[in-house]
Structure formats: structure tokens, C-alpha cells
Tab-separated table of C-alpha atoms in Angstrom:
chain	number	residue	atom	x	y	z
A	1	UNK	CA	64.462	31.044	-15.928
A	2	UNK	CA	62.523	29.463	-13.179
A	3	UNK	CA	61.750	31.406	-10.194
A	4	UNK	CA	63.733	28.991	-7.671
A	5	UNK	CA	66.520	26.358	-7.925
A	6	UNK	CA	68.112	23.886	-5.307
A	7	UNK	CA	71.410	22.610	-5.262
A	8	UNK	CA	73.870	20.933	-2.937
A	9	UNK	CA	77.344	21.644	-2.184
A	10	UNK	CA	78.188	18.256	-3.508
A	11	UNK	CA	76.919	19.514	-6.980
A	12	UNK	CA	79.115	20.159	-9.912
A	13	UNK	CA	79.347	23.374	-11.622
A	14	UNK	CA	76.304	24.140	-13.955
A	15	UNK	CA	75.570	25.962	-17.027
A	16	UNK	CA	72.707	28.519	-17.267
A	17	UNK	CA	71.096	28.459	-20.721
A	18	UNK	CA	68.706	31.269	-20.931
A	19	UNK	CA	68.262	33.286	-24.239
A	20	UNK	CA	67.202	37.026	-24.893
A	21	UNK	CA	64.404	37.088	-27.692
A	22	UNK	CA	66.960	39.663	-29.290
A	23	UNK	CA	69.526	37.003	-29.679
A	24	UNK	CA	71.841	39.384	-27.615
A	25	UNK	CA	73.966	37.922	-24.694
A	26	UNK	CA	72.922	37.778	-21.245
A	27	UNK	CA	75.059	38.813	-18.544
A	28	UNK	CA	74.440	37.033	-15.109
A	29	UNK	CA	75.238	37.987	-11.222
A	30	UNK	CA	75.030	36.301	-7.778
A	31	UNK	CA	73.944	38.488	-5.072
A	32	UNK	CA	76.019	36.012	-2.569
A	33	UNK	CA	79.283	34.945	-3.836
A	34	UNK	CA	79.608	32.935	-0.510
A	35	UNK	CA	77.001	30.461	-1.808
A	36	UNK	CA	77.658	30.811	-5.519
A	37	UNK	CA	79.778	32.489	-8.017
A	38	UNK	CA	79.210	33.163	-11.791
A	39	UNK	CA	81.831	33.192	-14.476
A	40	UNK	CA	80.307	33.777	-17.575
A	41	UNK	CA	77.037	31.710	-17.630
A	42	UNK	CA	78.756	28.991	-15.623
A	43	UNK	CA	77.672	28.745	-11.879
A	44	UNK	CA	80.100	27.345	-9.021
A	45	UNK	CA	78.618	26.023	-5.929
A	46	UNK	CA	80.881	27.736	-3.182
A	47	UNK	CA	78.707	27.168	0.117
A	48	UNK	CA	75.499	26.561	2.155
A	49	UNK	CA	72.739	29.229	1.877
A	50	UNK	CA	70.720	31.314	-0.397
A	51	UNK	CA	71.515	33.660	-3.357
A	52	UNK	CA	69.832	35.432	-5.886
A	53	UNK	CA	70.471	34.795	-9.465
A	54	UNK	CA	70.140	37.697	-11.887
A	55	UNK	CA	69.878	37.669	-15.547
A	56	UNK	CA	70.329	41.061	-17.601
A	57	UNK	CA	70.345	42.043	-21.090
A	58	UNK	CA	71.122	45.681	-21.376
A	59	UNK	CA	70.257	46.322	-24.970
A	60	UNK	CA	71.664	47.782	-27.751
A	61	UNK	CA	71.270	50.751	-30.540
A	62	UNK	CA	68.572	48.489	-31.780
A	63	UNK	CA	67.042	46.995	-28.597
A	64	UNK	CA	65.889	48.410	-25.147
A	65	UNK	CA	66.860	46.693	-22.047
A	66	UNK	CA	64.987	43.667	-21.288
A	67	UNK	CA	63.437	43.351	-18.078
A	68	UNK	CA	65.504	41.654	-15.394
A	69	UNK	CA	64.705	38.281	-14.412
A	70	UNK	CA	65.952	36.800	-11.090
A	71	UNK	CA	66.077	33.136	-9.594
A	72	UNK	CA	66.734	32.394	-6.113
A	73	UNK	CA	69.322	29.522	-5.615
A	74	UNK	CA	69.287	27.618	-2.233
A	75	UNK	CA	72.161	25.645	-1.585
A	76	UNK	CA	71.936	22.817	1.222
A	77	UNK	CA	74.988	20.518	2.360
A	78	UNK	CA	75.792	17.917	0.086
A	79	UNK	CA	77.478	14.826	0.692
A	80	UNK	CA	80.251	13.499	-1.572
A	81	UNK	CA	83.020	10.814	-1.462
A	82	UNK	CA	85.821	12.226	0.877
A	83	UNK	CA	88.103	9.116	0.800
A	84	UNK	CA	87.846	6.208	-1.600
A	85	UNK	CA	90.124	3.107	-2.479
A	86	UNK	CA	90.149	1.602	-6.020
A	87	UNK	CA	91.934	-1.621	-5.794
A	88	UNK	CA	91.691	-2.282	-9.313
A	89	UNK	CA	95.201	-3.653	-10.263
A	90	UNK	CA	96.010	-4.543	-6.849
A	91	UNK	CA	96.894	-8.173	-5.404
A	92	UNK	CA	95.867	-7.584	-1.827
A	93	UNK	CA	98.530	-5.290	-0.625
A	94	UNK	CA	99.519	-5.032	3.072
A	95	UNK	CA	98.504	-1.377	3.257
A	96	UNK	CA	96.833	0.805	0.375
A	97	UNK	CA	96.737	4.614	0.065
A	98	UNK	CA	93.515	5.972	-0.697
A	99	UNK	CA	93.058	6.828	-4.493
A	100	UNK	CA	90.152	9.725	-3.777
A	101	UNK	CA	91.197	11.836	-0.840
A	102	UNK	CA	89.353	15.118	-0.200
A	103	UNK	CA	92.009	17.964	-0.198
A	104	UNK	CA	90.303	19.142	3.350
A	105	UNK	CA	91.585	16.243	4.907
A	106	UNK	CA	95.191	15.532	6.485
A	107	UNK	CA	96.799	13.411	3.728
A	108	UNK	CA	99.705	11.845	5.952
A	109	UNK	CA	100.573	8.165	5.270
A	110	UNK	CA	98.918	7.231	8.379
A	111	UNK	CA	95.727	8.976	7.560
A	112	UNK	CA	95.037	7.947	4.019
A	113	UNK	CA	96.219	4.446	4.092
A	114	UNK	CA	94.096	1.577	4.588
A	115	UNK	CA	95.698	-0.835	6.965
A	116	UNK	CA	95.085	-4.220	8.883
A	117	UNK	CA	94.832	-5.478	12.287
A	118	UNK	CA	97.185	-8.175	13.389
A	119	UNK	CA	94.614	-10.851	12.786
A	120	UNK	CA	93.995	-9.658	9.231
A	121	UNK	CA	97.384	-10.466	7.369
A	122	UNK	CA	97.341	-10.023	3.571
A	123	UNK	CA	96.469	-13.062	1.290
A	124	UNK	CA	96.550	-13.167	-2.369
A	125	UNK	CA	93.622	-11.934	-4.491
A	126	UNK	CA	93.499	-9.749	-7.568
A	127	UNK	CA	91.927	-6.412	-7.654
A	128	UNK	CA	91.377	-6.492	-3.959
A	129	UNK	CA	92.322	-6.067	-0.234
A	130	UNK	CA	91.589	-9.042	1.628
A	131	UNK	CA	92.646	-11.448	4.259
A	132	UNK	CA	91.854	-15.190	5.406
A	133	UNK	CA	91.967	-13.694	9.094
A	134	UNK	CA	88.238	-13.092	9.386
A	135	UNK	CA	86.748	-15.943	11.101
A	136	UNK	CA	83.387	-17.237	12.032
A	137	UNK	CA	83.735	-16.021	15.682
A	138	UNK	CA	80.787	-13.144	15.359
A	139	UNK	CA	81.645	-9.369	15.690
A	140	UNK	CA	83.491	-7.774	18.791
A	141	UNK	CA	85.628	-4.622	18.907
A	142	UNK	CA	88.095	-6.956	20.832
A	143	UNK	CA	88.927	-8.971	17.303
A	144	UNK	CA	92.181	-8.263	16.031
A	145	UNK	CA	90.942	-9.358	12.602
A	146	UNK	CA	89.824	-5.837	11.101
A	147	UNK	CA	90.538	-3.481	8.133
A	148	UNK	CA	91.263	0.016	9.596
A	149	UNK	CA	91.480	3.916	8.148
A	150	UNK	CA	92.057	7.135	9.712
A	151	UNK	CA	90.426	10.440	8.843
A	152	UNK	CA	91.230	14.243	10.119
A	153	UNK	CA	90.248	17.301	8.877
A	154	UNK	CA	92.779	19.921	7.948
A	155	UNK	CA	93.053	22.932	10.777
A	156	UNK	CA	90.364	25.299	10.097
A	157	UNK	CA	87.885	22.555	9.097
A	158	UNK	CA	85.169	20.221	10.799
A	159	UNK	CA	84.357	16.774	9.268
A	160	UNK	CA	81.142	15.214	8.795
A	161	UNK	CA	80.775	11.552	7.776
A	162	UNK	CA	77.393	10.465	6.373
A	163	UNK	CA	77.849	6.842	4.532
A	164	UNK	CA	80.086	3.970	3.835
A	165	UNK	CA	79.977	1.756	0.741
A	166	UNK	CA	82.060	-1.282	0.252
A	167	UNK	CA	82.239	-3.953	-2.494
A	168	UNK	CA	83.145	-7.134	-1.213
A	169	UNK	CA	84.897	-10.278	-2.674
A	170	UNK	CA	85.564	-13.680	-1.149
A	171	UNK	CA	85.381	-17.435	-1.223
A	172	UNK	CA	82.059	-18.726	-1.721
A	173	UNK	CA	81.905	-20.898	1.338
A	174	UNK	CA	82.975	-17.717	3.216
A	175	UNK	CA	79.857	-16.018	1.976
A	176	UNK	CA	77.309	-18.926	1.810
A	177	UNK	CA	73.912	-18.503	3.010
A	178	UNK	CA	73.100	-16.772	5.392
A	179	UNK	CA	75.753	-14.576	4.283
A	180	UNK	CA	78.794	-13.009	5.892
A	181	UNK	CA	78.064	-10.401	8.877
A	182	UNK	CA	79.533	-6.934	8.451
A	183	UNK	CA	80.014	-4.262	10.901
A	184	UNK	CA	82.029	-0.852	11.058
A	185	UNK	CA	83.342	0.609	14.289
A	186	UNK	CA	84.397	4.186	15.010
A	187	UNK	CA	86.753	5.677	17.778
A	188	UNK	CA	87.823	9.416	18.396
A	189	UNK	CA	91.054	8.400	20.687
A	190	UNK	CA	92.306	5.371	18.730
A	191	UNK	CA	91.642	3.107	21.543
A	192	UNK	CA	87.967	2.931	22.627
A	193	UNK	CA	85.902	1.670	19.651
A	194	UNK	CA	82.059	2.116	19.467
A	195	UNK	CA	80.015	-0.409	16.785
A	196	UNK	CA	78.041	1.719	14.116
A	197	UNK	CA	74.430	0.586	13.803
A	198	UNK	CA	73.475	-3.043	13.547
A	199	UNK	CA	75.690	-5.925	12.040
A	200	UNK	CA	74.467	-6.648	8.634
A	201	UNK	CA	74.206	-10.198	7.266
A	202	UNK	CA	74.034	-10.874	3.746
A	203	UNK	CA	75.132	-12.704	0.854
A	204	UNK	CA	75.459	-9.552	-1.162
A	205	UNK	CA	78.815	-8.224	-2.459
A	206	UNK	CA	77.688	-4.789	-1.699
A	207	UNK	CA	76.756	-3.063	1.476
A	208	UNK	CA	76.435	0.350	2.607
A	209	UNK	CA	76.241	1.748	6.131
A	210	UNK	CA	74.540	5.201	7.068
A	211	UNK	CA	76.640	7.479	9.395
A	212	UNK	CA	74.285	10.456	9.339
A	213	UNK	CA	72.897	9.448	12.856
A	214	UNK	CA	76.231	8.621	14.485
A	215	UNK	CA	76.222	11.983	16.281
A	216	UNK	CA	80.177	11.350	17.408
A	217	UNK	CA	80.782	11.472	13.674
A	218	UNK	CA	79.299	14.882	12.895
A	219	UNK	CA	81.070	17.992	13.047
A	220	UNK	CA	84.355	16.585	14.366
A	221	UNK	CA	86.867	19.268	14.945
A	222	UNK	CA	90.118	19.135	13.572
A	223	UNK	CA	92.085	18.272	16.877
A	224	UNK	CA	90.416	14.925	16.656
A	225	UNK	CA	91.041	11.716	14.432
A	226	UNK	CA	88.322	9.361	13.294
A	227	UNK	CA	89.662	5.716	13.304
A	228	UNK	CA	87.175	3.571	11.275
A	229	UNK	CA	87.262	-0.448	11.320
A	230	UNK	CA	85.633	-3.063	9.353
A	231	UNK	CA	84.896	-6.447	10.916
A	232	UNK	CA	83.550	-9.570	9.502
A	233	UNK	CA	82.375	-12.907	10.564
A	234	UNK	CA	81.652	-15.496	8.009
A	235	UNK	CA	80.417	-19.044	7.661
A	236	UNK	CA	84.143	-20.759	7.700
A	237	UNK	CA	87.392	-19.872	9.551
A	238	UNK	CA	89.516	-20.030	6.428
A	239	UNK	CA	87.905	-18.390	3.756
A	240	UNK	CA	89.528	-15.279	2.193
A	241	UNK	CA	87.327	-11.865	2.301
A	242	UNK	CA	87.709	-8.178	1.828
A	243	UNK	CA	87.167	-5.345	-0.373
A	244	UNK	CA	87.106	-5.286	-4.303
A	245	UNK	CA	87.220	-3.184	-7.199
A	246	UNK	CA	86.231	-5.446	-10.121
A	247	UNK	CA	86.602	-2.373	-12.776
A	248	UNK	CA	89.106	0.423	-12.961
A	249	UNK	CA	87.478	3.651	-11.486
A	250	UNK	CA	85.417	1.515	-9.046
A	251	UNK	CA	85.812	2.065	-5.222
A	252	UNK	CA	86.201	-1.042	-3.044
A	253	UNK	CA	85.588	1.077	0.054
A	254	UNK	CA	84.259	4.648	-0.338
A	255	UNK	CA	83.520	6.987	2.952
A	256	UNK	CA	81.324	9.932	2.134
A	257	UNK	CA	80.535	12.967	4.044
A	258	UNK	CA	81.755	16.780	3.876
A	259	UNK	CA	83.885	19.169	5.178
A	260	UNK	CA	82.901	22.803	6.541
A	261	UNK	CA	85.178	25.714	7.670
A	262	UNK	CA	85.003	26.009	11.220
A	263	UNK	CA	83.522	29.443	12.398
A	264	UNK	CA	85.473	32.096	14.193
A	265	UNK	CA	85.438	31.510	17.891
A	266	UNK	CA	82.437	32.981	20.070
A	267	UNK	CA	83.953	33.576	23.420
A	268	UNK	CA	81.300	32.018	26.302
A	269	UNK	CA	83.012	32.739	29.405
A	270	UNK	CA	81.654	35.264	31.922
A	271	UNK	CA	82.385	38.990	30.771
A	272	UNK	CA	82.866	40.260	34.528
A	273	UNK	CA	85.342	39.218	36.895
A	274	UNK	CA	86.757	40.563	40.163
A	275	UNK	CA	89.822	40.453	42.166
A	276	UNK	CA	91.708	42.318	44.697
A	277	UNK	CA	95.474	43.927	44.951
A	278	UNK	CA	97.781	41.370	46.377
A	279	UNK	CA	95.327	38.276	46.156
A	280	UNK	CA	95.973	35.315	43.666
A	281	UNK	CA	93.470	35.945	40.629
A	282	UNK	CA	92.512	33.310	38.183
A	283	UNK	CA	90.387	33.744	35.116
A	284	UNK	CA	89.690	31.254	31.968
A	285	UNK	CA	88.599	32.315	28.619
A	286	UNK	CA	86.237	29.816	27.049
A	287	UNK	CA	85.005	29.930	23.602
A	288	UNK	CA	83.451	27.848	20.921
A	289	UNK	CA	84.587	26.716	17.645
A	290	UNK	CA	87.889	25.078	18.938
A	291	UNK	CA	90.200	28.129	19.533
A	292	UNK	CA	94.066	27.262	18.996
A	293	UNK	CA	95.237	30.505	20.881
A	294	UNK	CA	94.170	33.270	23.291
A	295	UNK	CA	94.774	37.056	24.012
A	296	UNK	CA	93.982	39.674	26.463
A	297	UNK	CA	94.840	43.349	26.036
A	298	UNK	CA	94.674	46.235	29.105
A	299	UNK	CA	95.286	43.961	31.722
A	300	UNK	CA	96.248	45.505	35.122
A	301	UNK	CA	99.787	45.193	36.272
A	302	UNK	CA	100.475	41.860	37.712
A	303	UNK	CA	98.247	39.687	35.466
A	304	UNK	CA	99.077	37.791	32.209
A	305	UNK	CA	97.511	35.505	29.963
A	306	UNK	CA	98.377	31.974	28.975
A	307	UNK	CA	97.929	32.159	25.026
A	308	UNK	CA	97.698	28.387	24.862
A	309	UNK	CA	95.156	27.711	27.530
A	310	UNK	CA	93.337	31.155	27.886
A	311	UNK	CA	94.130	31.485	31.884
A	312	UNK	CA	94.532	34.846	33.007
A	313	UNK	CA	96.341	34.713	36.341
A	314	UNK	CA	98.847	36.596	38.866
A	315	UNK	CA	98.610	38.650	41.534
A	316	UNK	CA	97.394	42.187	40.598
A	317	UNK	CA	99.336	45.202	42.190
A	318	UNK	CA	96.815	48.124	41.113
A	319	UNK	CA	93.446	48.578	41.824
A	320	UNK	CA	90.712	49.946	39.662
A	321	UNK	CA	88.136	49.071	36.800
A	322	UNK	CA	89.586	47.893	33.773
A	323	UNK	CA	88.183	47.097	30.220
A	324	UNK	CA	90.145	44.232	29.135
A	325	UNK	CA	89.775	43.048	25.378
A	326	UNK	CA	89.975	39.278	25.377
A	327	UNK	CA	90.113	37.040	22.179
A	328	UNK	CA	90.177	33.578	20.882
A	329	UNK	CA	91.544	32.741	17.569
A	330	UNK	CA	91.391	29.644	14.921
A	331	UNK	CA	92.426	29.451	11.648
A	332	UNK	CA	89.242	31.081	10.460
A	333	UNK	CA	89.278	34.083	12.524
A	334	UNK	CA	89.256	35.685	16.032
A	335	UNK	CA	86.238	36.460	18.273
A	336	UNK	CA	86.798	39.305	20.839
A	337	UNK	CA	84.661	40.431	23.762
A	338	UNK	CA	85.242	43.133	26.626
A	339	UNK	CA	85.934	41.752	30.163
A	340	UNK	CA	85.092	44.268	32.720
A	341	UNK	CA	87.477	43.362	35.533
A	342	UNK	CA	87.381	45.025	38.957
A	343	UNK	CA	90.176	45.062	41.118
A	344	UNK	CA	89.439	45.916	44.547
A	345	UNK	CA	92.089	47.711	47.162
A	346	UNK	CA	93.984	45.384	49.378
A	347	UNK	CA	93.259	45.191	52.962
A	348	UNK	CA	96.137	46.070	55.369
A	349	UNK	CA	97.049	45.528	59.247
A	350	UNK	CA	99.453	47.408	61.666
A	351	UNK	CA	101.734	45.427	63.750
A	352	UNK	CA	102.568	47.906	66.842
A	353	UNK	CA	103.560	46.121	69.857
A	354	UNK	CA	103.377	47.164	73.518
A	355	UNK	CA	105.438	50.223	74.765
A	356	UNK	CA	107.878	49.764	77.807
A	357	UNK	CA	107.482	52.387	80.317
A	358	UNK	CA	109.692	55.346	80.675
A	359	UNK	CA	110.940	57.700	83.338
A	360	UNK	CA	110.546	61.356	82.876
A	361	UNK	CA	114.102	62.888	81.634
A	362	UNK	CA	114.562	59.674	79.377
A	363	UNK	CA	115.939	60.266	75.774
A	364	UNK	CA	113.364	60.596	72.723
A	365	UNK	CA	112.972	56.974	71.372
A	366	UNK	CA	111.644	55.854	67.934
A	367	UNK	CA	108.326	53.741	67.475
A	368	UNK	CA	108.877	50.933	65.191
A	369	UNK	CA	105.390	49.588	64.000
A	370	UNK	CA	104.943	48.515	60.521
A	371	UNK	CA	102.136	47.875	58.049
A	372	UNK	CA	101.445	44.707	55.979
A	373	UNK	CA	101.243	46.839	52.869
A	374	UNK	CA	104.627	48.283	53.566
A	375	UNK	CA	103.126	52.046	53.627
A	376	UNK	CA	104.529	54.257	56.334
A	377	UNK	CA	102.655	54.627	59.568
A	378	UNK	CA	101.512	57.869	61.204
A	379	UNK	CA	101.813	58.220	65.295
A	380	UNK	CA	99.474	60.313	67.546
A	381	UNK	CA	99.704	61.200	71.392
A	382	UNK	CA	96.654	61.418	73.399
A	383	UNK	CA	98.273	64.163	75.441
A	384	UNK	CA	101.172	66.189	74.435
A	385	UNK	CA	101.807	67.649	78.072
A	386	UNK	CA	103.212	63.974	78.622
A	387	UNK	CA	104.721	63.088	75.200
A	388	UNK	CA	104.767	64.487	71.523
A	389	UNK	CA	105.208	62.447	68.452
A	390	UNK	CA	106.965	63.688	65.351
A	391	UNK	CA	107.358	61.408	62.559
A	392	UNK	CA	108.237	57.977	64.574
A	393	UNK	CA	110.040	59.824	67.295
A	394	UNK	CA	108.762	60.194	70.978
A	395	UNK	CA	109.806	62.942	73.075
A	396	UNK	CA	109.030	62.773	76.689
A	397	UNK	CA	107.679	66.039	78.149
A	398	UNK	CA	106.341	65.098	81.351
A	399	UNK	CA	104.521	62.154	83.321
A	400	UNK	CA	101.554	60.023	83.445
A	401	UNK	CA	99.923	57.522	81.163
A	402	UNK	CA	98.877	58.426	77.486
A	403	UNK	CA	97.978	56.585	74.102
A	404	UNK	CA	99.877	56.596	71.235
A	405	UNK	CA	98.132	55.368	68.295
A	406	UNK	CA	99.539	54.038	65.119
A	407	UNK	CA	97.442	54.833	61.617
A	408	UNK	CA	97.690	53.946	58.163
A	409	UNK	CA	95.527	55.865	55.964
A	410	UNK	CA	95.750	53.810	52.782
A	411	UNK	CA	96.513	54.796	49.260
A	412	UNK	CA	95.233	54.044	45.681
A	413	UNK	CA	95.651	50.437	45.948
A	414	UNK	CA	95.306	49.653	49.896
A	415	UNK	CA	92.183	50.495	52.036
A	416	UNK	CA	92.989	52.157	55.574
A	417	UNK	CA	94.014	49.891	58.142
A	418	UNK	CA	92.549	49.414	61.588
A	419	UNK	CA	94.610	51.970	63.965
A	420	UNK	CA	96.320	50.279	66.785
A	421	UNK	CA	96.590	51.823	70.338
A	422	UNK	CA	99.544	51.270	72.849
A	423	UNK	CA	99.691	52.813	76.241
A	424	UNK	CA	102.916	54.663	77.231
A	425	UNK	CA	103.571	55.403	81.000
A	426	UNK	CA	106.140	57.813	81.715
A	427	UNK	CA	107.178	57.699	85.586
A	428	UNK	CA	108.406	60.437	87.593
A	429	UNK	CA	112.009	61.004	87.931
A	430	UNK	CA	113.604	60.474	91.597
A	431	UNK	CA	115.871	63.296	92.821
A	432	UNK	CA	118.960	63.579	95.403
A	433	UNK	CA	120.569	66.107	97.309
A	434	UNK	CA	124.349	66.064	97.391
A	435	UNK	CA	127.269	68.567	99.135
A	436	UNK	CA	125.911	68.654	102.853
A	437	UNK	CA	127.204	66.698	106.067
A	438	UNK	CA	125.823	66.815	109.720
A	439	UNK	CA	128.283	67.160	112.557
A	440	UNK	CA	128.348	64.797	115.515
A	441	UNK	CA	126.970	65.992	118.572
A	442	UNK	CA	126.354	64.716	122.267
A	443	UNK	CA	122.848	63.943	122.844
A	444	UNK	CA	121.162	66.830	124.549
A	445	UNK	CA	117.433	66.102	124.294
A	446	UNK	CA	116.883	68.023	121.024
A	447	UNK	CA	116.580	67.140	117.428
A	448	UNK	CA	118.528	69.931	116.264
A	449	UNK	CA	121.449	69.287	114.122
A	450	UNK	CA	124.146	71.276	112.583
A	451	UNK	CA	124.755	71.009	108.503
A	452	UNK	CA	127.774	71.997	107.003
A	453	UNK	CA	128.634	72.256	103.407
A	454	UNK	CA	126.471	73.634	100.211
A	455	UNK	CA	123.370	71.719	99.110
A	456	UNK	CA	123.234	70.663	95.569
A	457	UNK	CA	119.774	69.213	93.950
A	458	UNK	CA	120.752	66.299	91.655
A	459	UNK	CA	118.895	64.925	88.703
A	460	UNK	CA	116.832	67.809	87.801
A	461	UNK	CA	116.094	67.663	83.847
A	462	UNK	CA	117.085	70.758	82.278
A	463	UNK	CA	115.926	73.971	83.661
A	464	UNK	CA	112.912	72.711	85.476
A	465	UNK	CA	112.091	74.610	88.671
A	466	UNK	CA	111.720	72.347	91.465
């Protein structure tokens, strides 16, 4: 057994033919079943990579075990016919479904059928798909005389196109020297088409176009549909022209390439983010390999994820550091990473308006300040000999001007607010004397007067000594 071997993913299963000098059967094993598997002595290629093929003969009662023999098998990506149209037995149908169609392609009628532009109506011709619509008007993606096919990989696969081969047929006058000019074009949106390479003018009835250098047709994800159009311009405006399968089993049109499984997504967005309690937050999970859904666990209260777009949004209501497990999923698997999310405390402000002057002896009154957070305020008096504060109630105990301070110290989710001061002035109370009257007299040159009654001092607060 040779020490090395090379295959492609397009190669068919093959047989290992080694023999032991004893004539005893050999057993084989593959070190990497993702590259190749072995059943008996048949090797089946599975994927791109390298594996070691090991040949063993364990011996028996008459023979010792044979020295183990290994071979390094390297498998590269191969190309095969993904979609082919064998027109043998057809007489230029209006549309025609592919006779060969890879199972990793979306096999709907709109995807696998060869169709026509409005200027390429069907014309008769055995074993072919042709039209008299092709003219002598050059190649342009604005032309309506074309044949068209669409291809799309199934979910979880990506599509690479490498070559188009076509067998052609038509009236001899149409492909008279210098021949028919042929060119293919592609589109990934079904509307905007790009011509592939240079137009090929030839009298040959077999043509081939290399697609391997067309970057847009390499690794096309499953959410994109590739549309391929064939344009032709001949030597007359009336000759029939199209694809032909002169014998059974011959593709008149074949598109080659390969499909591969899309790897599980890899998250590419930043793994740190910050926000603030009470402030709108937005973070977008991004990932490679065409995720179909997203997830996030461990989000703080107030935030949620849109599983379709990967956007985490909302208004957080709690502060802290959060380790959020974010994920992106496609049909192959899920990629996860940890997002370190820091939510800062919210700032807050105090609304505490000016205070009206009071008079000594007035009743206690309530302070009505508020905080933007909704948390309660704490009040204090700069001079408790003038007024005291209990909770939000002010009690007047003297006269003068003082400062009432409103404070809010914050909590787990809010920073302390800036205190607000307001001046409170307590004016002296006016007193009156009642219960006395003065007797009338004739002016006698003195200021003396006679008062009668019992005087009473009116307006004294409580038991104050005046």
C-alpha cells in the first residue's frame, strides 16, 4: 500500500486491494471518519481533510501478526455535475425539469426547471431545448431571448459553482462562420444580472464556461438563489438554436460545482457592553455562517432579545455586572460566547420648590418634594431651635430663617441625588391686649389716665412666658 493517496470529494467509493503474504484477510480502519469511512475494503469519501488508512492482519494460530501498514489519504474538494438536463426524447418543451439534480439543492419546480425568457419561445426540434428567438443582435442582459435556470442550496449548505458545459444545436446558417456568440450571466437577486467572462464566438457545438473565478458564485449561502441565464447571438435572425442531447444519457446543459455544510455560527460582535438603569439599551449579536436564530440567557430585568434579528433591547431596571450567554444558531449548530454586560446605576434629581414664609405659632406642615426615581426624600433643618423636621412634617418652634435640605441617598439601582436647599422664614407673631378701658377725663395738664378692667394678653402660643 502506497504511503500516500489523494482523492477529491467527487470521487466514487474505491476498493483497497492489499494482500497478506499469509493469505489471511486484512482489516482496514480510517482515523478520521469525517474524511473517509471504510466498510470491509471499500473506502467512501466523506469530506475534505486528511485521514490515516491502517491495514492490519492480526495473525492466527499459525502466523504472527503482520506489521501494521498505514497510508495518508488527503481529500480535496471536488466538483461534480450538480444539475444536468438530458433532452434526449424531448421536442423542445416550453420548460424542462433537470434530469440530474443534487440532493443538497432545493428541488422545487421553480428551482430545477429550465425556463425561457419572453423572447425565446419554444420551437420544434428533436432531442433539444431550442428557440428561434435568438437573433443577430449581440449579447446584452437587457435581451429577452434567453434560457434560465435557478439554483439554491438547502438549509445548512452553501453552494459553489465551478463550470457550465453545454451541447448545442441549430440551423447551419445560424452558426455559420464565424459562429454563434454565447455567454452566460448570473444574478443573486433575480433582477440584476452580470455577464460571466467574455463572450465566446465559435462554430463548435460544444462550449464550456469556467465559473471558478466568479467570486459571487463561490460559497453562496442557502438564503440566496442563483439565477443563470444563457444568451446567444448568431448569423441570422431566424435560425433555431438551443441545447441538445444527441444520445440518451448526454446532458445538453450541465452545471458543475459542489455543496458544503455551513459551519456552526461564530459570534463576531463585541463581548462587552454597557448601559444604565432607566436608559434605553440596544446591542446587536452578529455572527458568521448565516445564523437563522439568536438567543441570550442571563439578561437583566428589562432587557429581551429578538430571536430573529439578534437585537437585545429594552430599558434595564437593575444595576450590576451580568455574564450573558449569547448564541447564534444555524442548521449545523450553535455558537455561543459570554457577553459581559455592565449596567450602571441611574442618576436621579430632586424637585423641591421654594417654601412660603410662616409665622410663629402656625400649625405643622408637610414638605412635598419628590425624586425622579420615585424614592422617598429625607429632610433636615439647619436650626432645630426654629423648626424641626420629622419625616416630611415641619414643626415650628421659634422664629428666624433656616435652611431645609432635601436629600435622596440612592439605592442598589440609583446614585445619590444632589441635595436641594430651600430657605424657610418664621416671622414673629403679633400679640394684642384685651379687657381694659380708659375713663374719660377733663384735661388737667397731666398724662395720667385711669384704666378699668382686667387686662388679657391675646395671641400667646401655648405656655410661652411673655
